[in-house]
Coordinates of N, CA and C in Angstrom, one line a residue:
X1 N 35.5 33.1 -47.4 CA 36.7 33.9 -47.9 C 37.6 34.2 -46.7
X2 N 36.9 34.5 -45.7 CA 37.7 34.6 -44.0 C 38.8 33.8 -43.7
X3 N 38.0 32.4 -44.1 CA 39.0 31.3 -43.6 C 39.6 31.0 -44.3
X4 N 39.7 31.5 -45.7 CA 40.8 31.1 -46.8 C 42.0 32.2 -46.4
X5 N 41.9 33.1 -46.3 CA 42.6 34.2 -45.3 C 43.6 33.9 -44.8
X6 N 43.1 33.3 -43.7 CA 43.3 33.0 -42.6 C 44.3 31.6 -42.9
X7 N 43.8 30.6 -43.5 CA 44.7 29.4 -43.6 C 45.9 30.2 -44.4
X8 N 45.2 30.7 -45.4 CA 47.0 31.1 -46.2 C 48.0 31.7 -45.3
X9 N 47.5 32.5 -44.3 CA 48.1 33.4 -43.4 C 49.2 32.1 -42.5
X10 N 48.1 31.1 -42.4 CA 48.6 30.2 -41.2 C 49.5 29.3 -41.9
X11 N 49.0 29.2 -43.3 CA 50.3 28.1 -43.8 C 51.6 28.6 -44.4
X12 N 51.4 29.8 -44.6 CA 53.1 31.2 -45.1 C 53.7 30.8 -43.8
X13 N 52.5 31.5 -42.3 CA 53.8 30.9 -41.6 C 54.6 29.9 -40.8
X14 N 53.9 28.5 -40.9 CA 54.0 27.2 -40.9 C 55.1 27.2 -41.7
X15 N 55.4 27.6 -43.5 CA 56.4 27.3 -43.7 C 57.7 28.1 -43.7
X16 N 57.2 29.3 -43.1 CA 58.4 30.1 -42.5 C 58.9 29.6 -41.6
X17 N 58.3 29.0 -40.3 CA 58.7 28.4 -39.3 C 59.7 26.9 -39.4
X18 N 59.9 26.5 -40.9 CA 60.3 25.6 -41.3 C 61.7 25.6 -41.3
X19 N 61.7 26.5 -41.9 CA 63.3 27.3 -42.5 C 64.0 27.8 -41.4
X20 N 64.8 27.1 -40.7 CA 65.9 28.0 -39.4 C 66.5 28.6 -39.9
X21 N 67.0 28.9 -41.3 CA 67.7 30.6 -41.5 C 66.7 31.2 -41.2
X22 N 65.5 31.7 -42.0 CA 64.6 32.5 -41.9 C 64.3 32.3 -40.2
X23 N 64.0 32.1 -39.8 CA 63.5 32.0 -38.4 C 64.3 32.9 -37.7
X24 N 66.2 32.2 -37.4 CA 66.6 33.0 -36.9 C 67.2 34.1 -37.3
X25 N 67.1 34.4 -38.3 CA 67.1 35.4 -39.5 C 66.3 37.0 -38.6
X26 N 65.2 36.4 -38.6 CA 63.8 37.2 -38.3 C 64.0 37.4 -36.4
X27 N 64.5 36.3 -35.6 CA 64.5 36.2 -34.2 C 65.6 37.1 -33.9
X28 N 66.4 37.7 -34.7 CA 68.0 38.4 -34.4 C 67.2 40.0 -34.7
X29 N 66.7 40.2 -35.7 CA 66.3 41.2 -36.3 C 65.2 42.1 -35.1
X30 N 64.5 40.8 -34.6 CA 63.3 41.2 -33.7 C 64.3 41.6 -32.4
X31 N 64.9 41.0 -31.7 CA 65.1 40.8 -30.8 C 66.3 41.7 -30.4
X32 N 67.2 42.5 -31.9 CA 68.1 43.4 -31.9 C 67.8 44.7 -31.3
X33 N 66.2 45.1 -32.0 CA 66.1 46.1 -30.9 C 66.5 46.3 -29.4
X34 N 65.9 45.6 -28.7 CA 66.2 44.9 -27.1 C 67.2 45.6 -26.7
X35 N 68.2 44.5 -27.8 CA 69.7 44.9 -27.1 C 70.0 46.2 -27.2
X36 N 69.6 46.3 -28.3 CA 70.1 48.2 -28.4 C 69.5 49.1 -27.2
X37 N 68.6 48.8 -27.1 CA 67.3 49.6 -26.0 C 68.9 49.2 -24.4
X38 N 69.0 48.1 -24.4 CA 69.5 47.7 -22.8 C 70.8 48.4 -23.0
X39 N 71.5 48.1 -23.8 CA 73.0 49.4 -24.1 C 72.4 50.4 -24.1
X40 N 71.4 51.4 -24.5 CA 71.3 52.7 -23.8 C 71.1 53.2 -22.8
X41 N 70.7 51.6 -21.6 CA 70.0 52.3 -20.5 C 71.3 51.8 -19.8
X42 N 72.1 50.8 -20.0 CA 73.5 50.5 -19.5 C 75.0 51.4 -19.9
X43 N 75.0 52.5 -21.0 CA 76.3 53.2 -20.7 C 75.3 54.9 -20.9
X44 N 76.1 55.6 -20.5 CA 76.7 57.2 -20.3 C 76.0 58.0 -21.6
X45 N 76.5 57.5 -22.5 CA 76.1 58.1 -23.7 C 76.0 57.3 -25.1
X46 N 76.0 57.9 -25.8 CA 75.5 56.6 -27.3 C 76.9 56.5 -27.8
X47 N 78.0 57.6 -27.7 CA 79.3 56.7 -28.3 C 79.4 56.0 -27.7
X48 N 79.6 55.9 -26.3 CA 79.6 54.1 -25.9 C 78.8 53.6 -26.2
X49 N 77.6 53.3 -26.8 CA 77.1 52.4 -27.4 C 77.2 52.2 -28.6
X50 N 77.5 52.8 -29.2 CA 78.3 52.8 -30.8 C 79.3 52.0 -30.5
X51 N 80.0 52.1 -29.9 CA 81.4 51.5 -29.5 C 81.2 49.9 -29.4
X52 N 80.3 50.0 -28.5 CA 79.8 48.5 -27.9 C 79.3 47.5 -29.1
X53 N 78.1 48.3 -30.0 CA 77.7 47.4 -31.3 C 78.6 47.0 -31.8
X54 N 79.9 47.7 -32.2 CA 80.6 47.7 -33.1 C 81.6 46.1 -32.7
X55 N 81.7 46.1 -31.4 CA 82.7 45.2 -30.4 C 82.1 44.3 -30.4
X56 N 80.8 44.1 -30.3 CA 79.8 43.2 -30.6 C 79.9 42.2 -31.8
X57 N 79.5 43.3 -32.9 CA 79.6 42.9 -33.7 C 80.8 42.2 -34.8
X58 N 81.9 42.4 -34.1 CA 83.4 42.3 -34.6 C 83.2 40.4 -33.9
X59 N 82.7 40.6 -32.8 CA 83.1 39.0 -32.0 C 82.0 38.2 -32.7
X60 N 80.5 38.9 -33.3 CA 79.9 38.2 -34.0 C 80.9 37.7 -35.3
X61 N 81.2 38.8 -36.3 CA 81.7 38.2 -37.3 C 83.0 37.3 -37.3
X62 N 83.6 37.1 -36.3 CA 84.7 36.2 -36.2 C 84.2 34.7 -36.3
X63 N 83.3 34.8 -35.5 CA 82.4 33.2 -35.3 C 81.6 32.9 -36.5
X64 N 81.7 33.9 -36.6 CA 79.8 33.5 -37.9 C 81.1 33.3 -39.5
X65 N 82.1 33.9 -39.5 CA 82.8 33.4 -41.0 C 83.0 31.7 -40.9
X66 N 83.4 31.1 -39.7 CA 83.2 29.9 -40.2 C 82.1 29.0 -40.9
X67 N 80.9 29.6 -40.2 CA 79.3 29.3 -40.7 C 79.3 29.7 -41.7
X68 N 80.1 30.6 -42.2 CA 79.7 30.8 -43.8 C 80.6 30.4 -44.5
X69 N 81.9 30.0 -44.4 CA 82.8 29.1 -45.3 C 82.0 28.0 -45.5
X70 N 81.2 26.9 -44.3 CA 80.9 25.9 -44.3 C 79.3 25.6 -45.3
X71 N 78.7 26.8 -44.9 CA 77.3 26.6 -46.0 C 77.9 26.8 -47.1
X72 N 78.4 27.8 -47.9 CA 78.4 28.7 -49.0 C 79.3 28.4 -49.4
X73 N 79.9 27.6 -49.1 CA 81.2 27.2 -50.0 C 82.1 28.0 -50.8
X74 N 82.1 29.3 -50.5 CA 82.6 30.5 -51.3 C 84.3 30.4 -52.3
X75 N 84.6 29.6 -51.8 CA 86.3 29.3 -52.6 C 86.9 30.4 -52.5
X76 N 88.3 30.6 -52.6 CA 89.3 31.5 -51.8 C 88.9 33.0 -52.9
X77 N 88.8 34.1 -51.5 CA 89.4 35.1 -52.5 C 90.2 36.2 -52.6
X78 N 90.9 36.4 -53.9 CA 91.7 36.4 -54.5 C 92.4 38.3 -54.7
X79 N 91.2 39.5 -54.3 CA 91.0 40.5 -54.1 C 90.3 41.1 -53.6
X80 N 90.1 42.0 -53.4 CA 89.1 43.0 -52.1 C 87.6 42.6 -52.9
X81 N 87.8 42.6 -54.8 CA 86.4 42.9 -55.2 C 85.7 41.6 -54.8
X82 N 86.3 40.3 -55.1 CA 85.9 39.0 -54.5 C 85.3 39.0 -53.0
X83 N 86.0 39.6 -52.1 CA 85.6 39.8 -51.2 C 84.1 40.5 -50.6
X84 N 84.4 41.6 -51.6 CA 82.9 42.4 -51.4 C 81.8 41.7 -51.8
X85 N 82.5 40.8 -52.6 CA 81.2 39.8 -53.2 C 80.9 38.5 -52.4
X86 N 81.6 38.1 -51.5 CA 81.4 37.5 -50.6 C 80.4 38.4 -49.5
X87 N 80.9 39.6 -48.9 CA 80.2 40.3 -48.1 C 78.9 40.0 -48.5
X88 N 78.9 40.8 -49.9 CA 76.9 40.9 -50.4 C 76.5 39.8 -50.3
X89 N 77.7 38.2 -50.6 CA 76.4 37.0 -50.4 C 76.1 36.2 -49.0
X90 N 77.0 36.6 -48.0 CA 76.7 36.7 -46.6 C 75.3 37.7 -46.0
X91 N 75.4 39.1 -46.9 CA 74.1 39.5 -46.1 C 72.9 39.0 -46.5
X92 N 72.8 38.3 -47.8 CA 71.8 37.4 -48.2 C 71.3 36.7 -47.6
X93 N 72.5 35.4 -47.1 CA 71.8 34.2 -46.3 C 71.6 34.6 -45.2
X94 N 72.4 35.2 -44.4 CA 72.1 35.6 -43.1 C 70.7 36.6 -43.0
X95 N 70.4 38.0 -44.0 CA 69.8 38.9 -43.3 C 68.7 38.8 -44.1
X96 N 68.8 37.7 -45.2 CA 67.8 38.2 -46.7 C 67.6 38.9 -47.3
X97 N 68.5 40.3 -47.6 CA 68.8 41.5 -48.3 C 69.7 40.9 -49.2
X98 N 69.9 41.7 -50.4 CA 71.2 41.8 -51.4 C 71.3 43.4 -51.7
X99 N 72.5 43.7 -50.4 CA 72.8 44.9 -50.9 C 74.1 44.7 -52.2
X100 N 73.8 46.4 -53.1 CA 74.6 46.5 -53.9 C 75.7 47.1 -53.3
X101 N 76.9 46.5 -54.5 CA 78.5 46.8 -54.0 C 78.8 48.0 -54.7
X102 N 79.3 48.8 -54.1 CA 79.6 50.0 -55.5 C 80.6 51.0 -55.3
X103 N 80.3 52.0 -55.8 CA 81.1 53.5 -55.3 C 83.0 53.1 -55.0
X104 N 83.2 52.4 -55.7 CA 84.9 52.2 -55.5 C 86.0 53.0 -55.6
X105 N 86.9 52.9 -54.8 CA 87.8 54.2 -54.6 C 88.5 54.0 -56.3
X106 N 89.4 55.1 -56.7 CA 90.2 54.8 -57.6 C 91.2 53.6 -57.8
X107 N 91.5 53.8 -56.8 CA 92.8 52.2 -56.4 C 92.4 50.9 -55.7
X108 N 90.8 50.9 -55.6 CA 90.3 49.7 -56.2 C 90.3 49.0 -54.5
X109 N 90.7 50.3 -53.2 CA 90.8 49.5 -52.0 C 89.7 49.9 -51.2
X110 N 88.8 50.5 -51.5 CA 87.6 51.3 -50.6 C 86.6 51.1 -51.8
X111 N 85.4 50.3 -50.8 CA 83.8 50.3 -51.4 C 82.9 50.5 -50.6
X112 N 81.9 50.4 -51.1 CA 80.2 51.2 -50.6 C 79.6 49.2 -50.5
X113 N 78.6 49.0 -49.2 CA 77.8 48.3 -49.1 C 76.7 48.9 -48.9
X114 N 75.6 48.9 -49.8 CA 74.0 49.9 -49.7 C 73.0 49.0 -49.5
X115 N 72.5 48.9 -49.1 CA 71.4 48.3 -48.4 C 69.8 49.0 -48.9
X116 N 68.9 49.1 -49.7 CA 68.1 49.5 -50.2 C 66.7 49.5 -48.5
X117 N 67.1 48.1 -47.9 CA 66.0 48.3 -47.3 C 67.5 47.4 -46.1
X118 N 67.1 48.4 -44.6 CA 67.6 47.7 -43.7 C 67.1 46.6 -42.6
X119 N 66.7 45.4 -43.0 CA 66.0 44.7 -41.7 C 66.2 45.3 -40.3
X120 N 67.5 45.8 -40.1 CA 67.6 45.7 -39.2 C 67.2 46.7 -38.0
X121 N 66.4 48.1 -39.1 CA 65.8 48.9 -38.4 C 64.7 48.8 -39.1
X122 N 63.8 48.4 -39.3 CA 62.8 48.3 -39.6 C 61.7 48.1 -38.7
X123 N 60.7 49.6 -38.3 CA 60.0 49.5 -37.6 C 60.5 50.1 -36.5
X124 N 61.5 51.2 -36.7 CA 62.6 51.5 -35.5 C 62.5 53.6 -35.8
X125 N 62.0 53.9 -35.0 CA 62.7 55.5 -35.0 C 63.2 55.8 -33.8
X126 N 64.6 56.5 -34.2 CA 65.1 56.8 -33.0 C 64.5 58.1 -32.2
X127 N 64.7 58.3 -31.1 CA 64.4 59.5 -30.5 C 65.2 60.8 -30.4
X128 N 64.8 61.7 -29.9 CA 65.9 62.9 -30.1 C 67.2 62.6 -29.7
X129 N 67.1 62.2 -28.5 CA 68.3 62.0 -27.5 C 69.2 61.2 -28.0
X130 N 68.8 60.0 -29.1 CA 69.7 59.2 -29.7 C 70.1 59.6 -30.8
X131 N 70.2 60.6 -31.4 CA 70.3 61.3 -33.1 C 71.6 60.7 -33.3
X132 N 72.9 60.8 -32.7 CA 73.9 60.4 -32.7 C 74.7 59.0 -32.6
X133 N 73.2 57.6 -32.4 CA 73.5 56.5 -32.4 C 73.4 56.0 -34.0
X134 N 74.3 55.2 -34.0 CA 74.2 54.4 -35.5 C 74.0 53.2 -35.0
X135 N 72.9 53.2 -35.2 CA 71.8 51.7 -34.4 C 72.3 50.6 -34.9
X136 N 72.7 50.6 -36.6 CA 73.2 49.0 -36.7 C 74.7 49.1 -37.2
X137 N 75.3 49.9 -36.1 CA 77.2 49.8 -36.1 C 77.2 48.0 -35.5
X138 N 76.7 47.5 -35.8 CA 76.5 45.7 -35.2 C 77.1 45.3 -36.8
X139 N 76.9 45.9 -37.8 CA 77.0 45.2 -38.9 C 78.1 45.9 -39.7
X140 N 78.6 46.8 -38.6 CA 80.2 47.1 -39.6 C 81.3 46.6 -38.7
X141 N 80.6 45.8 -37.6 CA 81.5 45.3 -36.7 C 81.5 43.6 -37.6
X142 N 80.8 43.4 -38.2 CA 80.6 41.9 -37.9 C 81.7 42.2 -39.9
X143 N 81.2 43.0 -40.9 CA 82.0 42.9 -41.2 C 83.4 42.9 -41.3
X144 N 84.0 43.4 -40.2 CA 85.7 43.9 -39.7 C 86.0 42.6 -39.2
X145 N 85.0 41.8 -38.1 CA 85.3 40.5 -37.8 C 85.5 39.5 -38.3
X146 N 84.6 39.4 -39.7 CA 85.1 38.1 -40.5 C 85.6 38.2 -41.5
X147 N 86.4 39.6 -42.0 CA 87.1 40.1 -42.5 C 88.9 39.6 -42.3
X148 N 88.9 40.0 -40.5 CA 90.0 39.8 -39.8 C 90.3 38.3 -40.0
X149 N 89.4 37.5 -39.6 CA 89.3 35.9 -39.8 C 89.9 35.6 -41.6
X150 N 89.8 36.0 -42.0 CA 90.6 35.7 -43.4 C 91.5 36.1 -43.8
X151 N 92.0 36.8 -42.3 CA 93.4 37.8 -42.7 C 93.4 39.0 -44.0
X152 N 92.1 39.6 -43.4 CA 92.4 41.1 -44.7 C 91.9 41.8 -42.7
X153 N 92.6 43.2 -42.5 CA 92.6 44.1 -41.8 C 91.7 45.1 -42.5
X154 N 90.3 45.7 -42.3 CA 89.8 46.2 -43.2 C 89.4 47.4 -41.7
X155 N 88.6 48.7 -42.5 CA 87.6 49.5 -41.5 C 86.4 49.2 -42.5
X156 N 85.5 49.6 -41.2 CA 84.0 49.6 -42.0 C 82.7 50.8 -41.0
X157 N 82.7 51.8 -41.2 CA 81.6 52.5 -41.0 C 80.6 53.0 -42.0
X158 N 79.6 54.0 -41.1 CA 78.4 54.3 -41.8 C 78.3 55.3 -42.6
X159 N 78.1 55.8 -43.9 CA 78.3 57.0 -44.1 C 76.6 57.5 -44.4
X160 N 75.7 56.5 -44.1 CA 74.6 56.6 -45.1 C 73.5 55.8 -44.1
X161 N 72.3 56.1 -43.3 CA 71.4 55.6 -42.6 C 70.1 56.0 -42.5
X162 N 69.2 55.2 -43.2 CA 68.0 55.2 -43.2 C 67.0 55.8 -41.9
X163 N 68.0 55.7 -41.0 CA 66.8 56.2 -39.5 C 67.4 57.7 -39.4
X164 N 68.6 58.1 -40.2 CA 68.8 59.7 -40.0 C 68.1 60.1 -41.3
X165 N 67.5 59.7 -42.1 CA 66.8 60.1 -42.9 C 67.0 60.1 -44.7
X166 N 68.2 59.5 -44.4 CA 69.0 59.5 -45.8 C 68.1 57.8 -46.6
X167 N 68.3 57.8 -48.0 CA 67.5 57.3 -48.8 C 68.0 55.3 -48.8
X168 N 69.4 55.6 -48.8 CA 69.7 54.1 -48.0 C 70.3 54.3 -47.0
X169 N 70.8 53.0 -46.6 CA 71.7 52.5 -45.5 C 73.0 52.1 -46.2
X170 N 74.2 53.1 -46.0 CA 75.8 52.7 -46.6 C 76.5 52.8 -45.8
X171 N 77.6 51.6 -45.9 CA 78.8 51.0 -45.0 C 79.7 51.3 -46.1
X172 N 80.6 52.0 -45.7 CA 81.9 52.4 -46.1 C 82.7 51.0 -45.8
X173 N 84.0 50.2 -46.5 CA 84.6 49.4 -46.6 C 86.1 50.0 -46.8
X174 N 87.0 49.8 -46.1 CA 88.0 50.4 -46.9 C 89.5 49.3 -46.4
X175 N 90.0 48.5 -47.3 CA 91.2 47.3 -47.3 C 92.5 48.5 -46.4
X176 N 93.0 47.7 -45.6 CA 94.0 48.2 -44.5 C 95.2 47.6 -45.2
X177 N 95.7 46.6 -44.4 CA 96.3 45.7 -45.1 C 95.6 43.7 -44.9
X178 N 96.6 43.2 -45.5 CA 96.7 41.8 -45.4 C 97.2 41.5 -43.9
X179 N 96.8 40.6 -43.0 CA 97.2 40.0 -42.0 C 98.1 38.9 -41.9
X180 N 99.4 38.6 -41.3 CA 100.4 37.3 -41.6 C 100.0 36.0 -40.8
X181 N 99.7 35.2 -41.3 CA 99.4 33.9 -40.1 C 100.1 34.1 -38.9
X182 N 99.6 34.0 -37.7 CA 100.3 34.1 -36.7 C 100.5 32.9 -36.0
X183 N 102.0 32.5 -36.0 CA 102.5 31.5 -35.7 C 103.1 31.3 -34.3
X184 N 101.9 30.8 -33.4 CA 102.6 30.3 -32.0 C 104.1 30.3 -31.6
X185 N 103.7 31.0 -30.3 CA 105.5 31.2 -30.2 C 106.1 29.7 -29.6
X186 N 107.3 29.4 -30.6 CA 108.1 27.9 -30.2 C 107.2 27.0 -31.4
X187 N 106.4 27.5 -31.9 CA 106.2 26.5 -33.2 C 106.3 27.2 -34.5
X188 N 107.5 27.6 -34.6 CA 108.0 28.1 -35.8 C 108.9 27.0 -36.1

């Protein structure tokens, strides 16, 4: 019965190791703490490091929207709600969550991304001294980044965090404006 255990154990993760989403899915998640850990021992105080995730995360999402036009084949869209629905199916492939979209302003330009369970703190308590970091401002940066890449100007912070003790994890969304192609100067 040991070794039936044990092989199941070994063949789950044989075929986890199969799947490079999942892998590096799991290798970003694991390995996020780190960075966070090395930005606290590298600035002053945790707004700078809030700051830094966020900058981080903005140059992540610029790069990573083209990886997701090209898997997901998403087809253009057409309003902010489209878009939200693209967000929730980006944190899918990438993080393996499906957070829900919700809480929309009246005028249809500000939404809620909730996150029931965060990978990305998972297995993470902060300590006294850090009460004031928002550990995964990495992923309201990477929103704003591949946001910017499709020409919508959006904000995106936290209003809602599982490691200050609240029941989910929520990113505030809120549409800025539209962005104009910007056209090289002398190639107009």
């Amino acid at each position: 019965m040991n070794q039936l255990i044990k092989d199941n154990k070994m063949s789950r993760q044989s075929m986890r190791s199969n799947d490079p989403k999942k892998v590096s899915g799991e290798l970003f998640t694991l390995t996020y703490g780190s960075l966070v850990a090395q930005l606290l021992k590298d600035y002053e105080n945790v707004d700078d490091v809030n700051r830094q995730l966020e900058r981080m995360g903005y140059n992540i999402g610029m790069r990573l929207i083209e990886d997701f036009l090209a898997r997901a084949n998403p087809g253009r869209c057409y309003d902010l709600r489209d878009t939200a629905d693209k967000i929730q199916q980006a944190f899918k492939l990438y993080l393996g969550v499906s957070p829900s979209i919700g809480s929309w302003s009246p005028g249809g330009d500000e939404f809620s991304v909730v996150l029931e369970t965060n990978p990305l703190s998972e297995f993470v308590e902060l300590p006294d001294h850090c009460l004031g970091l928002r550990y995964s401002n990495i992923l309201a940066g990477v929103i704003r980044g591949a946001c910017e890449m499709v020409q919508l100007e959006i904000m995106a912070w936290f209003i809602a965090d599982q490691l200050r003790g609240d029941n989910v994890t929520e990113i505030r969304v809120k549409f800025v404006k539209r962005l104009e192609d910007a056209i090289p100067a002398g190639e107009d």
